[in-house]
Amino acid sequence: MDALKAKIRDIPDFPKPGIVFKDLTPLIRDPLALRLASEELVKPFLNADITVVAGMEARGFIFGSLAARELDVGFVPLRKPGKLPYQVEALSYDLEYGSAALEIHIDGVDSGDRVLLVDDLIATGGTAQASCRLIEKLGATLVGCAFVVELDFLRGREKLGGYRVHSLIHY
Ligand code: AMP
């Protein structure tokens, strides 16, 4: 995965002081890195009977759609409140300071679905945990979560205790 790591750029103090933002745009811009990331994201789930991939706004849309293509399934977006046009199921969750919410169309997944959740990066795991719960709220089975980057020191994986978690690059 060194080839992928070489395409990730650190941006200190973005979006606020003290945060080192992992900028994946050079990886997305590179055809070989993009292909490798797409293939590796889904590798553990090739025989897991995934029926749909879900991804969170906004970078989860990029990698989630590519993962869906790899698995030959469709993609369902999880969005910030007020963005989805049809009826939604919503879930609020706590952040370090304040709270956030995610929404999914009520017909995005159903009880017959086996879902792979994809995002670019897992930090504290709050976003992914809320996403898993939202998908389960609609009755679907959450099979696993796949991330390009995992910030190990923030222990987000612990919030996803019951699920299979797959990350390509660790910091
Ligand atoms: P969390 O809920 O703390 O796991 O945060 C995950 C979400 O925030 C993901 O959608 C990431 O894209 C974004 N994110 C959090 N920390 C970073 C970081 N250091 N670099 C890039 N994206 C981040």
PDB file of C-alpha atoms and ligand atoms in Angstrom:
ATOM      1  CA  MET A   1       0.000   0.000   0.000  1.00  0.00           C
ATOM      2  CA  ASP A   2       3.044   2.276  -0.121  1.00  0.00           C
ATOM      3  CA  ALA A   3       2.023   3.301  -3.640  1.00  0.00           C
ATOM      4  CA  LEU A   4      -1.217   4.650  -2.214  1.00  0.00           C
ATOM      5  CA  LYS A   5       0.389   6.250   0.812  1.00  0.00           C
ATOM      6  CA  ALA A   6       2.722   8.171  -1.495  1.00  0.00           C
ATOM      7  CA  LYS A   7      -0.340   9.809  -3.052  1.00  0.00           C
ATOM      8  CA  ILE A   8      -1.774  11.139   0.211  1.00  0.00           C
ATOM      9  CA  ARG A   9      -0.868  14.679   1.151  1.00  0.00           C
ATOM     10  CA  ASP A  10      -0.805  16.036   4.710  1.00  0.00           C
ATOM     11  CA  ILE A  11      -2.348  19.479   5.133  1.00  0.00           C
ATOM     12  CA  PRO A  12      -1.499  20.815   8.602  1.00  0.00           C
ATOM     13  CA  ASP A  13      -4.074  22.938  10.436  1.00  0.00           C
ATOM     14  CA  PHE A  14      -6.945  22.242   8.030  1.00  0.00           C
ATOM     15  CA  PRO A  15      -9.861  22.792   8.480  1.00  0.00           C
ATOM     16  CA  LYS A  16      -8.795  24.095  11.897  1.00  0.00           C
ATOM     17  CA  PRO A  17      -5.613  24.456  13.972  1.00  0.00           C
ATOM     18  CA  GLY A  18      -4.252  21.157  15.278  1.00  0.00           C
ATOM     19  CA  ILE A  19      -5.889  18.922  12.637  1.00  0.00           C
ATOM     20  CA  VAL A  20      -3.657  17.266  10.044  1.00  0.00           C
ATOM     21  CA  PHE A  21      -5.984  16.773   7.088  1.00  0.00           C
ATOM     22  CA  LYS A  22      -5.293  13.748   4.909  1.00  0.00           C
ATOM     23  CA  ASP A  23      -5.821  15.044   1.379  1.00  0.00           C
ATOM     24  CA  LEU A  24      -6.658  12.165  -0.949  1.00  0.00           C
ATOM     25  CA  THR A  25      -7.131  14.252  -4.096  1.00  0.00           C
ATOM     26  CA  PRO A  26      -3.680  13.284  -5.510  1.00  0.00           C
ATOM     27  CA  LEU A  27      -4.637   9.625  -5.087  1.00  0.00           C
ATOM     28  CA  ILE A  28      -7.988  10.184  -6.802  1.00  0.00           C
ATOM     29  CA  ARG A  29      -6.241  12.073  -9.615  1.00  0.00           C
ATOM     30  CA  ASP A  30      -3.878   9.182 -10.353  1.00  0.00           C
ATOM     31  CA  PRO A  31      -5.404   6.439 -12.547  1.00  0.00           C
ATOM     32  CA  LEU A  32      -3.304   3.572 -11.183  1.00  0.00           C
ATOM     33  CA  ALA A  33      -3.709   4.594  -7.547  1.00  0.00           C
ATOM     34  CA  LEU A  34      -7.445   5.043  -8.027  1.00  0.00           C
ATOM     35  CA  ARG A  35      -7.773   1.607  -9.578  1.00  0.00           C
ATOM     36  CA  LEU A  36      -5.662  -0.008  -6.864  1.00  0.00           C
ATOM     37  CA  ALA A  37      -7.657   1.671  -4.077  1.00  0.00           C
ATOM     38  CA  SER A  38     -10.969   0.612  -5.659  1.00  0.00           C
ATOM     39  CA  GLU A  39      -9.876  -3.008  -6.014  1.00  0.00           C
ATOM     40  CA  GLU A  40      -8.328  -3.264  -2.567  1.00  0.00           C
ATOM     41  CA  LEU A  41     -11.308  -1.677  -0.798  1.00  0.00           C
ATOM     42  CA  VAL A  42     -13.630  -4.507  -1.773  1.00  0.00           C
ATOM     43  CA  LYS A  43     -11.191  -7.430  -1.694  1.00  0.00           C
ATOM     44  CA  PRO A  44     -12.320  -8.954   1.641  1.00  0.00           C
ATOM     45  CA  PHE A  45     -15.949  -8.620   0.573  1.00  0.00           C
ATOM     46  CA  LEU A  46     -15.847 -10.194  -2.895  1.00  0.00           C
ATOM     47  CA  ASN A  47     -17.644 -13.314  -1.669  1.00  0.00           C
ATOM     48  CA  ALA A  48     -19.747 -11.648   1.024  1.00  0.00           C
ATOM     49  CA  ASP A  49     -22.921 -11.384  -1.069  1.00  0.00           C
ATOM     50  CA  ILE A  50     -22.983  -7.589  -0.819  1.00  0.00           C
ATOM     51  CA  THR A  51     -26.118  -6.243  -2.519  1.00  0.00           C
ATOM     52  CA  VAL A  52     -25.419  -2.509  -2.219  1.00  0.00           C
ATOM     53  CA  VAL A  53     -22.649  -0.085  -1.183  1.00  0.00           C
ATOM     54  CA  ALA A  54     -23.439   2.939   0.993  1.00  0.00           C
ATOM     55  CA  GLY A  55     -21.164   5.980   1.238  1.00  0.00           C
ATOM     56  CA  MET A  56     -21.162   9.185   3.238  1.00  0.00           C
ATOM     57  CA  GLU A  57     -21.004  12.702   1.886  1.00  0.00           C
ATOM     58  CA  ALA A  58     -18.786  13.735   0.293  1.00  0.00           C
ATOM     59  CA  ARG A  59     -15.636  11.698  -0.302  1.00  0.00           C
ATOM     60  CA  GLY A  60     -17.506   8.501   0.540  1.00  0.00           C
ATOM     61  CA  PHE A  61     -19.455   9.104  -2.681  1.00  0.00           C
ATOM     62  CA  ILE A  62     -16.268   8.818  -4.735  1.00  0.00           C
ATOM     63  CA  PHE A  63     -14.849   5.670  -3.183  1.00  0.00           C
ATOM     64  CA  GLY A  64     -18.263   4.153  -2.510  1.00  0.00           C
ATOM     65  CA  SER A  65     -19.310   4.416  -6.145  1.00  0.00           C
ATOM     66  CA  LEU A  66     -16.038   2.849  -7.267  1.00  0.00           C
ATOM     67  CA  ALA A  67     -16.463   0.035  -4.744  1.00  0.00           C
ATOM     68  CA  ALA A  68     -20.008  -0.532  -5.997  1.00  0.00           C
ATOM     69  CA  ARG A  69     -18.707  -0.817  -9.553  1.00  0.00           C
ATOM     70  CA  GLU A  70     -16.088  -3.347  -8.427  1.00  0.00           C
ATOM     71  CA  LEU A  71     -18.801  -5.441  -6.779  1.00  0.00           C
ATOM     72  CA  ASP A  72     -21.280  -4.950  -9.607  1.00  0.00           C
ATOM     73  CA  VAL A  73     -23.904  -3.547  -7.257  1.00  0.00           C
ATOM     74  CA  GLY A  74     -25.575  -0.162  -6.831  1.00  0.00           C
ATOM     75  CA  PHE A  75     -24.711   2.747  -4.555  1.00  0.00           C
ATOM     76  CA  VAL A  76     -26.766   4.581  -1.946  1.00  0.00           C
ATOM     77  CA  PRO A  77     -25.745   8.010  -0.608  1.00  0.00           C
ATOM     78  CA  LEU A  78     -25.851   9.053   3.050  1.00  0.00           C
ATOM     79  CA  ARG A  79     -26.150  12.834   3.178  1.00  0.00           C
ATOM     80  CA  LYS A  80     -26.176  15.791   5.493  1.00  0.00           C
ATOM     81  CA  PRO A  81     -29.674  16.979   6.467  1.00  0.00           C
ATOM     82  CA  GLY A  82     -31.809  18.654   3.827  1.00  0.00           C
ATOM     83  CA  LYS A  83     -29.904  17.438   0.784  1.00  0.00           C
ATOM     84  CA  LEU A  84     -31.876  14.351  -0.224  1.00  0.00           C
ATOM     85  CA  PRO A  85     -35.052  15.122  -2.184  1.00  0.00           C
ATOM     86  CA  TYR A  86     -37.272  12.147  -1.279  1.00  0.00           C
ATOM     87  CA  GLN A  87     -38.516  10.884   2.108  1.00  0.00           C
ATOM     88  CA  VAL A  88     -35.660  10.175   4.493  1.00  0.00           C
ATOM     89  CA  GLU A  89     -34.710   8.264   7.602  1.00  0.00           C
ATOM     90  CA  ALA A  90     -32.409  10.357   9.800  1.00  0.00           C
ATOM     91  CA  LEU A  91     -30.026   9.823  12.667  1.00  0.00           C
ATOM     92  CA  SER A  92     -28.297  12.389  14.880  1.00  0.00           C
ATOM     93  CA  TYR A  93     -25.012  11.684  16.578  1.00  0.00           C
ATOM     94  CA  ASP A  94     -22.651  13.449  18.962  1.00  0.00           C
ATOM     95  CA  LEU A  95     -19.412  15.023  17.864  1.00  0.00           C
ATOM     96  CA  GLU A  96     -16.620  16.145  20.140  1.00  0.00           C
ATOM     97  CA  TYR A  97     -18.270  19.553  20.161  1.00  0.00           C
ATOM     98  CA  GLY A  98     -21.948  19.614  19.217  1.00  0.00           C
ATOM     99  CA  SER A  99     -23.782  17.151  17.038  1.00  0.00           C
ATOM    100  CA  ALA A 100     -24.352  16.163  13.433  1.00  0.00           C
ATOM    101  CA  ALA A 101     -26.914  14.177  11.480  1.00  0.00           C
ATOM    102  CA  LEU A 102     -27.073  11.944   8.434  1.00  0.00           C
ATOM    103  CA  GLU A 103     -29.994  11.025   6.205  1.00  0.00           C
ATOM    104  CA  ILE A 104     -30.783   8.214   3.788  1.00  0.00           C
ATOM    105  CA  HIS A 105     -33.735   7.781   1.441  1.00  0.00           C
ATOM    106  CA  ILE A 106     -36.286   5.444   3.031  1.00  0.00           C
ATOM    107  CA  ASP A 107     -36.053   3.152   0.008  1.00  0.00           C
ATOM    108  CA  GLY A 108     -32.241   3.329  -0.120  1.00  0.00           C
ATOM    109  CA  VAL A 109     -31.855  -0.094   1.487  1.00  0.00           C
ATOM    110  CA  ASP A 110     -34.278  -2.665   2.847  1.00  0.00           C
ATOM    111  CA  SER A 111     -34.357  -5.848   4.903  1.00  0.00           C
ATOM    112  CA  GLY A 112     -33.148  -7.916   1.958  1.00  0.00           C
ATOM    113  CA  ASP A 113     -29.921  -5.940   1.588  1.00  0.00           C
ATOM    114  CA  ARG A 114     -26.396  -6.825   2.676  1.00  0.00           C
ATOM    115  CA  VAL A 115     -24.556  -3.519   2.822  1.00  0.00           C
ATOM    116  CA  LEU A 116     -20.908  -2.515   2.573  1.00  0.00           C
ATOM    117  CA  LEU A 117     -20.248   0.950   4.012  1.00  0.00           C
ATOM    118  CA  VAL A 118     -17.421   2.919   2.371  1.00  0.00           C
ATOM    119  CA  ASP A 119     -15.730   6.201   3.278  1.00  0.00           C
ATOM    120  CA  ASP A 120     -12.380   7.769   2.500  1.00  0.00           C
ATOM    121  CA  LEU A 121     -11.194   7.904   6.095  1.00  0.00           C
ATOM    122  CA  ILE A 122     -12.106   6.788   9.606  1.00  0.00           C
ATOM    123  CA  ALA A 123     -11.012   9.128  12.380  1.00  0.00           C
ATOM    124  CA  THR A 124     -13.003   8.915  15.637  1.00  0.00           C
ATOM    125  CA  GLY A 125     -15.488   6.541  14.022  1.00  0.00           C
ATOM    126  CA  GLY A 126     -18.532   8.643  14.933  1.00  0.00           C
ATOM    127  CA  THR A 127     -19.627   9.146  11.338  1.00  0.00           C
ATOM    128  CA  ALA A 128     -19.238   5.484  10.443  1.00  0.00           C
ATOM    129  CA  GLN A 129     -21.009   4.289  13.584  1.00  0.00           C
ATOM    130  CA  ALA A 130     -23.972   6.581  12.881  1.00  0.00           C
ATOM    131  CA  SER A 131     -24.037   5.402   9.263  1.00  0.00           C
ATOM    132  CA  CYS A 132     -24.130   1.747  10.304  1.00  0.00           C
ATOM    133  CA  ARG A 133     -27.006   2.440  12.681  1.00  0.00           C
ATOM    134  CA  LEU A 134     -28.917   4.363  10.037  1.00  0.00           C
ATOM    135  CA  ILE A 135     -28.615   1.481   7.590  1.00  0.00           C
ATOM    136  CA  GLU A 136     -29.757  -0.976  10.250  1.00  0.00           C
ATOM    137  CA  LYS A 137     -32.668   1.320  11.116  1.00  0.00           C
ATOM    138  CA  LEU A 138     -34.032   0.523   7.653  1.00  0.00           C
ATOM    139  CA  GLY A 139     -33.724  -3.189   8.378  1.00  0.00           C
ATOM    140  CA  ALA A 140     -30.699  -3.975   6.208  1.00  0.00           C
ATOM    141  CA  THR A 141     -27.717  -6.083   7.267  1.00  0.00           C
ATOM    142  CA  LEU A 142     -24.457  -4.162   7.643  1.00  0.00           C
ATOM    143  CA  VAL A 143     -21.808  -6.625   6.510  1.00  0.00           C
ATOM    144  CA  GLY A 144     -18.719  -4.449   6.902  1.00  0.00           C
ATOM    145  CA  CYS A 145     -16.977  -1.103   6.548  1.00  0.00           C
ATOM    146  CA  ALA A 146     -14.128  -0.214   4.207  1.00  0.00           C
ATOM    147  CA  PHE A 147     -11.896   2.856   4.387  1.00  0.00           C
ATOM    148  CA  VAL A 148      -8.927   4.025   2.372  1.00  0.00           C
ATOM    149  CA  VAL A 149      -7.330   5.570   5.474  1.00  0.00           C
ATOM    150  CA  GLU A 150      -7.603   4.726   9.179  1.00  0.00           C
ATOM    151  CA  LEU A 151      -6.197   7.014  11.875  1.00  0.00           C
ATOM    152  CA  ASP A 152      -5.357   4.221  14.304  1.00  0.00           C
ATOM    153  CA  PHE A 153      -4.516   6.532  17.209  1.00  0.00           C
ATOM    154  CA  LEU A 154      -8.126   7.790  17.344  1.00  0.00           C
ATOM    155  CA  ARG A 155      -9.406   4.229  17.832  1.00  0.00           C
ATOM    156  CA  GLY A 156     -12.465   4.689  15.638  1.00  0.00           C
ATOM    157  CA  ARG A 157     -12.466   0.947  14.993  1.00  0.00           C
ATOM    158  CA  GLU A 158     -13.586   0.371  18.593  1.00  0.00           C
ATOM    159  CA  LYS A 159     -16.868   2.147  17.822  1.00  0.00           C
ATOM    160  CA  LEU A 160     -17.483  -0.400  15.061  1.00  0.00           C
ATOM    161  CA  GLY A 161     -16.934  -3.359  17.372  1.00  0.00           C
ATOM    162  CA  GLY A 162     -19.502  -5.672  15.883  1.00  0.00           C
ATOM    163  CA  TYR A 163     -18.598  -5.113  12.258  1.00  0.00           C
ATOM    164  CA  ARG A 164     -15.835  -6.220   9.944  1.00  0.00           C
ATOM    165  CA  VAL A 165     -13.552  -3.199   9.365  1.00  0.00           C
ATOM    166  CA  HIS A 166     -11.114  -3.046   6.461  1.00  0.00           C
ATOM    167  CA  SER A 167      -8.651  -0.168   5.911  1.00  0.00           C
ATOM    168  CA  LEU A 168      -5.926   0.116   3.291  1.00  0.00           C
ATOM    169  CA  ILE A 169      -3.596   2.627   4.924  1.00  0.00           C
ATOM    170  CA  HIS A 170      -2.906   3.179   8.616  1.00  0.00           C
ATOM    171  CA  TYR A 171      -1.440   6.185  10.424  1.00  0.00           C
TER     172      TYR A 171
HETATM  173  P1  AMP B   1     -14.956  10.562  12.232  1.00  0.00           P
HETATM  174  O1  AMP B   1     -16.448  10.611  12.391  1.00  0.00           O
HETATM  175  O2  AMP B   1     -14.229  11.295  13.339  1.00  0.00           O
HETATM  176  O3  AMP B   1     -14.438   9.164  12.043  1.00  0.00           O
HETATM  177  O4  AMP B   1     -14.600  11.416  10.941  1.00  0.00           O
HETATM  178  C1  AMP B   1     -14.698  10.837   9.708  1.00  0.00           C
HETATM  179  C2  AMP B   1     -15.086  11.803   8.638  1.00  0.00           C
HETATM  180  O5  AMP B   1     -14.411  13.047   8.731  1.00  0.00           O
HETATM  181  C3  AMP B   1     -14.730  11.217   7.298  1.00  0.00           C
HETATM  182  O6  AMP B   1     -15.808  11.411   6.402  1.00  0.00           O
HETATM  183  C4  AMP B   1     -13.481  11.954   6.879  1.00  0.00           C
HETATM  184  O7  AMP B   1     -13.537  12.285   5.515  1.00  0.00           O
HETATM  185  C5  AMP B   1     -13.420  13.201   7.733  1.00  0.00           C
HETATM  186  N1  AMP B   1     -12.128  13.375   8.420  1.00  0.00           N
HETATM  187  C6  AMP B   1     -11.923  13.334   9.763  1.00  0.00           C
HETATM  188  N2  AMP B   1     -10.640  13.555  10.078  1.00  0.00           N
HETATM  189  C7  AMP B   1      -9.983  13.734   8.918  1.00  0.00           C
HETATM  190  C8  AMP B   1      -8.600  13.990   8.567  1.00  0.00           C
HETATM  191  N3  AMP B   1      -7.632  14.100   9.490  1.00  0.00           N
HETATM  192  N4  AMP B   1      -8.291  14.087   7.261  1.00  0.00           N
HETATM  193  C9  AMP B   1      -9.245  13.971   6.310  1.00  0.00           C
HETATM  194  N5  AMP B   1     -10.548  13.741   6.569  1.00  0.00           N
HETATM  195  C10 AMP B   1     -10.931  13.622   7.860  1.00  0.00           C
END
